[in-house]
């Protein structure tokens, strides 16, 4: 028996076809709408859940979630790390910015190479979706509904403080005022 023309598929064609259909469906979900639409009334994305309502997959880690998002939006546009967070930081702090001012300030928050990859259509989509939300809550800001960006910054600062204290303890360089 000659092996040259032998083909063992064992259903791989059907599996490949199903995978392609699934991937096309996921890309459609993650590009229409162009930005996550499963946000709370303050514009915060869900925690460890895909922000597109039609998807809504839940993940164990932020890294897993980000890999999921990258997998389905990258074929159609460049993935810009922390796009939602940076947009929110700029626009939530000043929802009265015009679109052009917002675009300028957002692009200033990225290195030039990355800023060039940000499409005007993505900025426009974000502005149109979230500016009214931030404008509405501009006067209602309180500690209970602190922006997610501020919570993230607080967590980073707290972690840094803990690491600094551990380092000082290890080096036995604890300031006198902290010794009981």
PDB file of N, CA, C and O in Angstrom, residues 35-106:
ATOM      1  N   UNK A  35     -16.548  48.910  20.918  1.00  0.00           N
ATOM      2  CA  UNK A  35     -16.007  48.959  22.280  1.00  0.00           C
ATOM      3  C   UNK A  35     -16.878  48.118  23.200  1.00  0.00           C
ATOM      4  O   UNK A  35     -18.045  47.868  22.892  1.00  0.00           O
ATOM      5  N   UNK A  36     -16.342  47.698  24.345  1.00  0.00           N
ATOM      6  CA  UNK A  36     -17.157  46.932  25.288  1.00  0.00           C
ATOM      7  C   UNK A  36     -18.444  47.679  25.645  1.00  0.00           C
ATOM      8  O   UNK A  36     -18.436  48.889  25.864  1.00  0.00           O
ATOM      9  N   UNK A  37     -19.550  46.938  25.679  1.00  0.00           N
ATOM     10  CA  UNK A  37     -20.839  47.563  25.989  1.00  0.00           C
ATOM     11  C   UNK A  37     -21.405  47.095  27.321  1.00  0.00           C
ATOM     12  O   UNK A  37     -22.467  47.528  27.733  1.00  0.00           O
ATOM     13  N   UNK A  38     -20.672  46.239  28.026  1.00  0.00           N
ATOM     14  CA  UNK A  38     -21.128  45.752  29.322  1.00  0.00           C
ATOM     15  C   UNK A  38     -20.395  46.518  30.422  1.00  0.00           C
ATOM     16  O   UNK A  38     -19.499  46.000  31.081  1.00  0.00           O
ATOM     17  N   UNK A  39     -20.763  47.770  30.586  1.00  0.00           N
ATOM     18  CA  UNK A  39     -20.143  48.623  31.591  1.00  0.00           C
ATOM     19  C   UNK A  39     -21.205  49.049  32.588  1.00  0.00           C
ATOM     20  O   UNK A  39     -22.394  49.078  32.276  1.00  0.00           O
ATOM     21  N   UNK A  40     -20.765  49.379  33.804  1.00  0.00           N
ATOM     22  CA  UNK A  40     -21.736  49.836  34.795  1.00  0.00           C
ATOM     23  C   UNK A  40     -22.095  51.299  34.555  1.00  0.00           C
ATOM     24  O   UNK A  40     -21.595  51.927  33.620  1.00  0.00           O
ATOM     25  N   UNK A  41     -22.943  51.824  35.401  1.00  0.00           N
ATOM     26  CA  UNK A  41     -23.421  53.192  35.193  1.00  0.00           C
ATOM     27  C   UNK A  41     -22.333  54.250  35.333  1.00  0.00           C
ATOM     28  O   UNK A  41     -22.526  55.398  34.977  1.00  0.00           O
ATOM     29  N   UNK A  42     -21.146  53.844  35.830  1.00  0.00           N
ATOM     30  CA  UNK A  42     -20.038  54.780  35.972  1.00  0.00           C
ATOM     31  C   UNK A  42     -18.959  54.566  34.909  1.00  0.00           C
ATOM     32  O   UNK A  42     -17.881  55.143  34.974  1.00  0.00           O
ATOM     33  N   UNK A  43     -19.241  53.687  33.955  1.00  0.00           N
ATOM     34  CA  UNK A  43     -18.306  53.446  32.867  1.00  0.00           C
ATOM     35  C   UNK A  43     -17.225  52.434  33.179  1.00  0.00           C
ATOM     36  O   UNK A  43     -16.267  52.302  32.429  1.00  0.00           O
ATOM     37  N   UNK A  44     -17.366  51.694  34.283  1.00  0.00           N
ATOM     38  CA  UNK A  44     -16.382  50.677  34.646  1.00  0.00           C
ATOM     39  C   UNK A  44     -16.651  49.377  33.902  1.00  0.00           C
ATOM     40  O   UNK A  44     -17.793  48.940  33.794  1.00  0.00           O
ATOM     41  N   UNK A  45     -15.583  48.760  33.434  1.00  0.00           N
ATOM     42  CA  UNK A  45     -15.687  47.451  32.797  1.00  0.00           C
ATOM     43  C   UNK A  45     -15.913  46.392  33.873  1.00  0.00           C
ATOM     44  O   UNK A  45     -15.523  46.582  35.024  1.00  0.00           O
ATOM     45  N   UNK A  46     -16.519  45.269  33.502  1.00  0.00           N
ATOM     46  CA  UNK A  46     -16.699  44.196  34.488  1.00  0.00           C
ATOM     47  C   UNK A  46     -15.345  43.621  34.903  1.00  0.00           C
ATOM     48  O   UNK A  46     -14.380  43.679  34.146  1.00  0.00           O
ATOM     49  N   UNK A  47     -15.289  43.071  36.099  1.00  0.00           N
ATOM     50  CA  UNK A  47     -14.051  42.502  36.623  1.00  0.00           C
ATOM     51  C   UNK A  47     -13.939  41.038  36.191  1.00  0.00           C
ATOM     52  O   UNK A  47     -14.803  40.229  36.511  1.00  0.00           O
ATOM     53  N   UNK A  48     -12.899  40.712  35.436  1.00  0.00           N
ATOM     54  CA  UNK A  48     -12.607  39.357  34.965  1.00  0.00           C
ATOM     55  C   UNK A  48     -13.732  38.746  34.130  1.00  0.00           C
ATOM     56  O   UNK A  48     -13.942  37.537  34.125  1.00  0.00           O
ATOM     57  N   UNK A  49     -14.470  39.595  33.432  1.00  0.00           N
ATOM     58  CA  UNK A  49     -15.500  39.130  32.501  1.00  0.00           C
ATOM     59  C   UNK A  49     -15.382  39.954  31.233  1.00  0.00           C
ATOM     60  O   UNK A  49     -15.124  41.155  31.291  1.00  0.00           O
ATOM     61  N   UNK A  50     -15.563  39.306  30.105  1.00  0.00           N
ATOM     62  CA  UNK A  50     -15.483  40.004  28.831  1.00  0.00           C
ATOM     63  C   UNK A  50     -16.508  41.134  28.810  1.00  0.00           C
ATOM     64  O   UNK A  50     -17.658  40.949  29.211  1.00  0.00           O
ATOM     65  N   UNK A  51     -16.094  42.296  28.339  1.00  0.00           N
ATOM     66  CA  UNK A  51     -16.937  43.483  28.368  1.00  0.00           C
ATOM     67  C   UNK A  51     -17.957  43.572  27.244  1.00  0.00           C
ATOM     68  O   UNK A  51     -18.724  44.523  27.199  1.00  0.00           O
ATOM     69  N   UNK A  52     -17.972  42.607  26.346  1.00  0.00           N
ATOM     70  CA  UNK A  52     -18.991  42.590  25.301  1.00  0.00           C
ATOM     71  C   UNK A  52     -20.141  41.717  25.788  1.00  0.00           C
ATOM     72  O   UNK A  52     -19.955  40.534  26.085  1.00  0.00           O
ATOM     73  N   UNK A  53     -21.316  42.298  25.899  1.00  0.00           N
ATOM     74  CA  UNK A  53     -22.481  41.597  26.458  1.00  0.00           C
ATOM     75  C   UNK A  53     -22.763  40.279  25.752  1.00  0.00           C
ATOM     76  O   UNK A  53     -23.131  39.300  26.395  1.00  0.00           O
ATOM     77  N   UNK A  54     -22.621  40.252  24.447  1.00  0.00           N
ATOM     78  CA  UNK A  54     -22.909  39.026  23.708  1.00  0.00           C
ATOM     79  C   UNK A  54     -21.936  37.906  24.050  1.00  0.00           C
ATOM     80  O   UNK A  54     -22.238  36.745  23.833  1.00  0.00           O
ATOM     81  N   UNK A  55     -20.777  38.235  24.570  1.00  0.00           N
ATOM     82  CA  UNK A  55     -19.789  37.219  24.935  1.00  0.00           C
ATOM     83  C   UNK A  55     -19.930  36.899  26.422  1.00  0.00           C
ATOM     84  O   UNK A  55     -20.385  35.834  26.783  1.00  0.00           O
ATOM     85  N   UNK A  56     -19.511  37.821  27.271  1.00  0.00           N
ATOM     86  CA  UNK A  56     -19.669  37.671  28.714  1.00  0.00           C
ATOM     87  C   UNK A  56     -18.878  36.552  29.355  1.00  0.00           C
ATOM     88  O   UNK A  56     -19.176  36.150  30.484  1.00  0.00           O
ATOM     89  N   UNK A  57     -17.863  36.019  28.675  1.00  0.00           N
ATOM     90  CA  UNK A  57     -17.068  34.939  29.272  1.00  0.00           C
ATOM     91  C   UNK A  57     -16.367  35.435  30.532  1.00  0.00           C
ATOM     92  O   UNK A  57     -15.960  36.590  30.628  1.00  0.00           O
ATOM     93  N   UNK A  58     -16.231  34.546  31.512  1.00  0.00           N
ATOM     94  CA  UNK A  58     -15.596  34.858  32.787  1.00  0.00           C
ATOM     95  C   UNK A  58     -14.224  34.186  32.817  1.00  0.00           C
ATOM     96  O   UNK A  58     -14.070  33.053  32.362  1.00  0.00           O
ATOM     97  N   UNK A  59     -13.241  34.893  33.367  1.00  0.00           N
ATOM     98  CA  UNK A  59     -11.868  34.411  33.389  1.00  0.00           C
ATOM     99  C   UNK A  59     -11.325  34.423  34.806  1.00  0.00           C
ATOM    100  O   UNK A  59     -11.803  35.167  35.656  1.00  0.00           O
ATOM    101  N   UNK A  60     -10.303  33.610  35.032  1.00  0.00           N
ATOM    102  CA  UNK A  60      -9.699  33.529  36.360  1.00  0.00           C
ATOM    103  C   UNK A  60      -8.682  34.640  36.603  1.00  0.00           C
ATOM    104  O   UNK A  60      -8.500  35.074  37.733  1.00  0.00           O
ATOM    105  N   UNK A  61      -8.019  35.088  35.535  1.00  0.00           N
ATOM    106  CA  UNK A  61      -7.007  36.136  35.692  1.00  0.00           C
ATOM    107  C   UNK A  61      -7.210  37.231  34.647  1.00  0.00           C
ATOM    108  O   UNK A  61      -7.829  37.006  33.605  1.00  0.00           O
ATOM    109  N   UNK A  62      -6.668  38.395  34.950  1.00  0.00           N
ATOM    110  CA  UNK A  62      -6.725  39.512  34.008  1.00  0.00           C
ATOM    111  C   UNK A  62      -5.970  39.163  32.726  1.00  0.00           C
ATOM    112  O   UNK A  62      -6.376  39.536  31.631  1.00  0.00           O
ATOM    113  N   UNK A  63      -4.872  38.436  32.870  1.00  0.00           N
ATOM    114  CA  UNK A  63      -4.070  38.054  31.710  1.00  0.00           C
ATOM    115  C   UNK A  63      -4.888  37.180  30.753  1.00  0.00           C
ATOM    116  O   UNK A  63      -4.825  37.350  29.540  1.00  0.00           O
ATOM    117  N   UNK A  64      -5.654  36.229  31.318  1.00  0.00           N
ATOM    118  CA  UNK A  64      -6.505  35.373  30.484  1.00  0.00           C
ATOM    119  C   UNK A  64      -7.550  36.209  29.749  1.00  0.00           C
ATOM    120  O   UNK A  64      -7.811  35.992  28.568  1.00  0.00           O
ATOM    121  N   UNK A  65      -8.134  37.148  30.455  1.00  0.00           N
ATOM    122  CA  UNK A  65      -9.139  38.035  29.850  1.00  0.00           C
ATOM    123  C   UNK A  65      -8.525  38.843  28.716  1.00  0.00           C
ATOM    124  O   UNK A  65      -9.090  38.941  27.622  1.00  0.00           O
ATOM    125  N   UNK A  66      -7.345  39.405  28.942  1.00  0.00           N
ATOM    126  CA  UNK A  66      -6.709  40.230  27.926  1.00  0.00           C
ATOM    127  C   UNK A  66      -6.319  39.394  26.702  1.00  0.00           C
ATOM    128  O   UNK A  66      -6.439  39.861  25.572  1.00  0.00           O
ATOM    129  N   UNK A  67      -5.862  38.167  26.911  1.00  0.00           N
ATOM    130  CA  UNK A  67      -5.539  37.294  25.778  1.00  0.00           C
ATOM    131  C   UNK A  67      -6.792  37.006  24.959  1.00  0.00           C
ATOM    132  O   UNK A  67      -6.745  36.969  23.735  1.00  0.00           O
ATOM    133  N   UNK A  68      -7.912  36.796  25.632  1.00  0.00           N
ATOM    134  CA  UNK A  68      -9.191  36.565  24.955  1.00  0.00           C
ATOM    135  C   UNK A  68      -9.548  37.773  24.083  1.00  0.00           C
ATOM    136  O   UNK A  68      -9.875  37.624  22.909  1.00  0.00           O
ATOM    137  N   UNK A  69      -9.472  38.952  24.655  1.00  0.00           N
ATOM    138  CA  UNK A  69      -9.824  40.169  23.912  1.00  0.00           C
ATOM    139  C   UNK A  69      -8.879  40.371  22.738  1.00  0.00           C
ATOM    140  O   UNK A  69      -9.313  40.638  21.613  1.00  0.00           O
ATOM    141  N   UNK A  70      -7.590  40.218  22.970  1.00  0.00           N
ATOM    142  CA  UNK A  70      -6.606  40.386  21.889  1.00  0.00           C
ATOM    143  C   UNK A  70      -6.870  39.417  20.742  1.00  0.00           C
ATOM    144  O   UNK A  70      -6.739  39.774  19.579  1.00  0.00           O
ATOM    145  N   UNK A  71      -7.254  38.204  21.087  1.00  0.00           N
ATOM    146  CA  UNK A  71      -7.474  37.172  20.078  1.00  0.00           C
ATOM    147  C   UNK A  71      -8.570  37.558  19.095  1.00  0.00           C
ATOM    148  O   UNK A  71      -8.488  37.235  17.919  1.00  0.00           O
ATOM    149  N   UNK A  72      -9.576  38.291  19.565  1.00  0.00           N
ATOM    150  CA  UNK A  72     -10.722  38.565  18.696  1.00  0.00           C
ATOM    151  C   UNK A  72     -10.793  39.988  18.152  1.00  0.00           C
ATOM    152  O   UNK A  72     -11.516  40.238  17.209  1.00  0.00           O
ATOM    153  N   UNK A  73     -10.052  40.941  18.713  1.00  0.00           N
ATOM    154  CA  UNK A  73     -10.091  42.289  18.127  1.00  0.00           C
ATOM    155  C   UNK A  73      -8.890  42.573  17.252  1.00  0.00           C
ATOM    156  O   UNK A  73      -8.957  43.407  16.366  1.00  0.00           O
ATOM    157  N   UNK A  74      -7.781  41.883  17.474  1.00  0.00           N
ATOM    158  CA  UNK A  74      -6.554  42.163  16.733  1.00  0.00           C
ATOM    159  C   UNK A  74      -6.689  41.972  15.226  1.00  0.00           C
ATOM    160  O   UNK A  74      -6.120  42.751  14.475  1.00  0.00           O
ATOM    161  N   UNK A  75      -7.457  40.980  14.729  1.00  0.00           N
ATOM    162  CA  UNK A  75      -7.516  40.854  13.264  1.00  0.00           C
ATOM    163  C   UNK A  75      -8.057  42.102  12.563  1.00  0.00           C
ATOM    164  O   UNK A  75      -7.796  42.313  11.398  1.00  0.00           O
ATOM    165  N   UNK A  76      -8.789  42.940  13.280  1.00  0.00           N
ATOM    166  CA  UNK A  76      -9.425  44.086  12.649  1.00  0.00           C
ATOM    167  C   UNK A  76      -8.817  45.428  13.045  1.00  0.00           C
ATOM    168  O   UNK A  76      -9.059  46.426  12.396  1.00  0.00           O
ATOM    169  N   UNK A  77      -8.092  45.442  14.133  1.00  0.00           N
ATOM    170  CA  UNK A  77      -7.444  46.689  14.540  1.00  0.00           C
ATOM    171  C   UNK A  77      -6.294  46.365  15.468  1.00  0.00           C
ATOM    172  O   UNK A  77      -6.195  45.271  15.997  1.00  0.00           O
ATOM    173  N   UNK A  78      -5.430  47.323  15.678  1.00  0.00           N
ATOM    174  CA  UNK A  78      -4.302  47.122  16.573  1.00  0.00           C
ATOM    175  C   UNK A  78      -4.791  47.112  18.003  1.00  0.00           C
ATOM    176  O   UNK A  78      -5.626  47.929  18.395  1.00  0.00           O
ATOM    177  N   UNK A  79      -4.261  46.182  18.783  1.00  0.00           N
ATOM    178  CA  UNK A  79      -4.586  46.159  20.203  1.00  0.00           C
ATOM    179  C   UNK A  79      -3.748  47.239  20.878  1.00  0.00           C
ATOM    180  O   UNK A  79      -2.523  47.265  20.741  1.00  0.00           O
ATOM    181  N   UNK A  80      -4.407  48.119  21.571  1.00  0.00           N
ATOM    182  CA  UNK A  80      -3.719  49.193  22.285  1.00  0.00           C
ATOM    183  C   UNK A  80      -3.857  48.903  23.775  1.00  0.00           C
ATOM    184  O   UNK A  80      -4.966  48.973  24.325  1.00  0.00           O
ATOM    185  N   UNK A  81      -2.754  48.565  24.416  1.00  0.00           N
ATOM    186  CA  UNK A  81      -2.774  48.218  25.834  1.00  0.00           C
ATOM    187  C   UNK A  81      -3.305  49.386  26.660  1.00  0.00           C
ATOM    188  O   UNK A  81      -2.921  50.533  26.452  1.00  0.00           O
ATOM    189  N   UNK A  82      -4.230  49.070  27.553  1.00  0.00           N
ATOM    190  CA  UNK A  82      -4.827  50.009  28.507  1.00  0.00           C
ATOM    191  C   UNK A  82      -5.621  51.137  27.820  1.00  0.00           C
ATOM    192  O   UNK A  82      -5.774  52.217  28.371  1.00  0.00           O
ATOM    193  N   UNK A  83      -6.126  50.876  26.631  1.00  0.00           N
ATOM    194  CA  UNK A  83      -6.884  51.894  25.900  1.00  0.00           C
ATOM    195  C   UNK A  83      -8.072  52.384  26.718  1.00  0.00           C
ATOM    196  O   UNK A  83      -8.264  53.583  26.898  1.00  0.00           O
ATOM    197  N   UNK A  84      -8.872  51.460  27.223  1.00  0.00           N
ATOM    198  CA  UNK A  84     -10.071  51.845  27.979  1.00  0.00           C
ATOM    199  C   UNK A  84      -9.680  52.613  29.244  1.00  0.00           C
ATOM    200  O   UNK A  84     -10.270  53.644  29.555  1.00  0.00           O
ATOM    201  N   UNK A  85      -8.680  52.126  29.953  1.00  0.00           N
ATOM    202  CA  UNK A  85      -8.247  52.763  31.204  1.00  0.00           C
ATOM    203  C   UNK A  85      -7.729  54.170  30.942  1.00  0.00           C
ATOM    204  O   UNK A  85      -8.087  55.121  31.643  1.00  0.00           O
ATOM    205  N   UNK A  86      -6.887  54.324  29.920  1.00  0.00           N
ATOM    206  CA  UNK A  86      -6.328  55.648  29.626  1.00  0.00           C
ATOM    207  C   UNK A  86      -7.401  56.615  29.134  1.00  0.00           C
ATOM    208  O   UNK A  86      -7.404  57.789  29.509  1.00  0.00           O
ATOM    209  N   UNK A  87      -8.303  56.111  28.285  1.00  0.00           N
ATOM    210  CA  UNK A  87      -9.401  56.972  27.824  1.00  0.00           C
ATOM    211  C   UNK A  87     -10.221  57.452  29.015  1.00  0.00           C
ATOM    212  O   UNK A  87     -10.568  58.627  29.127  1.00  0.00           O
ATOM    213  N   UNK A  88     -10.512  56.514  29.900  1.00  0.00           N
ATOM    214  CA  UNK A  88     -11.337  56.849  31.068  1.00  0.00           C
ATOM    215  C   UNK A  88     -10.632  57.858  31.967  1.00  0.00           C
ATOM    216  O   UNK A  88     -11.254  58.802  32.455  1.00  0.00           O
ATOM    217  N   UNK A  89      -9.342  57.670  32.165  1.00  0.00           N
ATOM    218  CA  UNK A  89      -8.595  58.580  33.027  1.00  0.00           C
ATOM    219  C   UNK A  89      -8.650  60.012  32.477  1.00  0.00           C
ATOM    220  O   UNK A  89      -8.839  60.959  33.228  1.00  0.00           O
ATOM    221  N   UNK A  90      -8.526  60.140  31.175  1.00  0.00           N
ATOM    222  CA  UNK A  90      -8.542  61.471  30.552  1.00  0.00           C
ATOM    223  C   UNK A  90      -9.951  62.067  30.574  1.00  0.00           C
ATOM    224  O   UNK A  90     -10.148  63.199  31.006  1.00  0.00           O
ATOM    225  N   UNK A  91     -10.924  61.304  30.119  1.00  0.00           N
ATOM    226  CA  UNK A  91     -12.268  61.849  29.922  1.00  0.00           C
ATOM    227  C   UNK A  91     -13.072  61.965  31.213  1.00  0.00           C
ATOM    228  O   UNK A  91     -13.828  62.919  31.390  1.00  0.00           O
ATOM    229  N   UNK A  92     -12.897  61.028  32.136  1.00  0.00           N
ATOM    230  CA  UNK A  92     -13.660  61.077  33.379  1.00  0.00           C
ATOM    231  C   UNK A  92     -13.250  62.281  34.221  1.00  0.00           C
ATOM    232  O   UNK A  92     -14.080  62.902  34.873  1.00  0.00           O
ATOM    233  N   UNK A  93     -11.966  62.613  34.188  1.00  0.00           N
ATOM    234  CA  UNK A  93     -11.489  63.764  34.954  1.00  0.00           C
ATOM    235  C   UNK A  93     -11.934  65.089  34.364  1.00  0.00           C
ATOM    236  O   UNK A  93     -11.967  66.095  35.054  1.00  0.00           O
ATOM    237  N   UNK A  94     -12.259  65.098  33.069  1.00  0.00           N
ATOM    238  CA  UNK A  94     -12.734  66.327  32.435  1.00  0.00           C
ATOM    239  C   UNK A  94     -13.681  65.982  31.285  1.00  0.00           C
ATOM    240  O   UNK A  94     -13.281  66.022  30.120  1.00  0.00           O
ATOM    241  N   UNK A  95     -14.941  65.657  31.599  1.00  0.00           N
ATOM    242  CA  UNK A  95     -15.887  65.279  30.551  1.00  0.00           C
ATOM    243  C   UNK A  95     -16.307  66.435  29.648  1.00  0.00           C
ATOM    244  O   UNK A  95     -17.012  66.221  28.668  1.00  0.00           O
ATOM    245  N   UNK A  96     -15.851  67.642  29.955  1.00  0.00           N
ATOM    246  CA  UNK A  96     -16.177  68.799  29.117  1.00  0.00           C
ATOM    247  C   UNK A  96     -15.204  68.976  27.954  1.00  0.00           C
ATOM    248  O   UNK A  96     -15.356  69.900  27.156  1.00  0.00           O
ATOM    249  N   UNK A  97     -14.212  68.087  27.863  1.00  0.00           N
ATOM    250  CA  UNK A  97     -13.264  68.172  26.748  1.00  0.00           C
ATOM    251  C   UNK A  97     -13.992  67.994  25.416  1.00  0.00           C
ATOM    252  O   UNK A  97     -14.936  67.208  25.323  1.00  0.00           O
ATOM    253  N   UNK A  98     -13.536  68.718  24.417  1.00  0.00           N
ATOM    254  CA  UNK A  98     -14.055  68.477  23.070  1.00  0.00           C
ATOM    255  C   UNK A  98     -13.417  67.196  22.558  1.00  0.00           C
ATOM    256  O   UNK A  98     -12.422  66.716  23.124  1.00  0.00           O
ATOM    257  N   UNK A  99     -13.943  66.653  21.485  1.00  0.00           N
ATOM    258  CA  UNK A  99     -13.391  65.433  20.913  1.00  0.00           C
ATOM    259  C   UNK A  99     -11.923  65.621  20.537  1.00  0.00           C
ATOM    260  O   UNK A  99     -11.079  64.769  20.846  1.00  0.00           O
ATOM    261  N   UNK A 100     -11.598  66.723  19.922  1.00  0.00           N
ATOM    262  CA  UNK A 100     -10.197  66.942  19.508  1.00  0.00           C
ATOM    263  C   UNK A 100      -9.274  67.092  20.721  1.00  0.00           C
ATOM    264  O   UNK A 100      -8.140  66.587  20.703  1.00  0.00           O
ATOM    265  N   UNK A 101      -9.735  67.756  21.774  1.00  0.00           N
ATOM    266  CA  UNK A 101      -8.926  67.883  22.996  1.00  0.00           C
ATOM    267  C   UNK A 101      -8.723  66.509  23.640  1.00  0.00           C
ATOM    268  O   UNK A 101      -7.621  66.177  24.089  1.00  0.00           O
ATOM    269  N   UNK A 102      -9.793  65.734  23.678  1.00  0.00           N
ATOM    270  CA  UNK A 102      -9.718  64.385  24.239  1.00  0.00           C
ATOM    271  C   UNK A 102      -8.724  63.528  23.464  1.00  0.00           C
ATOM    272  O   UNK A 102      -7.866  62.866  24.046  1.00  0.00           O
ATOM    273  N   UNK A 103      -8.816  63.576  22.147  1.00  0.00           N
ATOM    274  CA  UNK A 103      -7.915  62.786  21.303  1.00  0.00           C
ATOM    275  C   UNK A 103      -6.464  63.193  21.540  1.00  0.00           C
ATOM    276  O   UNK A 103      -5.574  62.345  21.676  1.00  0.00           O
ATOM    277  N   UNK A 104      -6.222  64.482  21.624  1.00  0.00           N
ATOM    278  CA  UNK A 104      -4.862  64.982  21.839  1.00  0.00           C
ATOM    279  C   UNK A 104      -4.308  64.515  23.190  1.00  0.00           C
ATOM    280  O   UNK A 104      -3.200  64.002  23.271  1.00  0.00           O
ATOM    281  N   UNK A 105      -5.111  64.664  24.253  1.00  0.00           N
ATOM    282  CA  UNK A 105      -4.652  64.268  25.593  1.00  0.00           C
ATOM    283  C   UNK A 105      -4.463  62.750  25.692  1.00  0.00           C
ATOM    284  O   UNK A 105      -3.520  62.286  26.335  1.00  0.00           O
ATOM    285  N   UNK A 106      -5.348  62.001  25.055  1.00  0.00           N
ATOM    286  CA  UNK A 106      -5.211  60.551  25.077  1.00  0.00           C
ATOM    287  C   UNK A 106      -3.922  60.124  24.394  1.00  0.00           C
ATOM    288  O   UNK A 106      -3.149  59.330  24.942  1.00  0.00           O
TER     289      UNK A 106
END
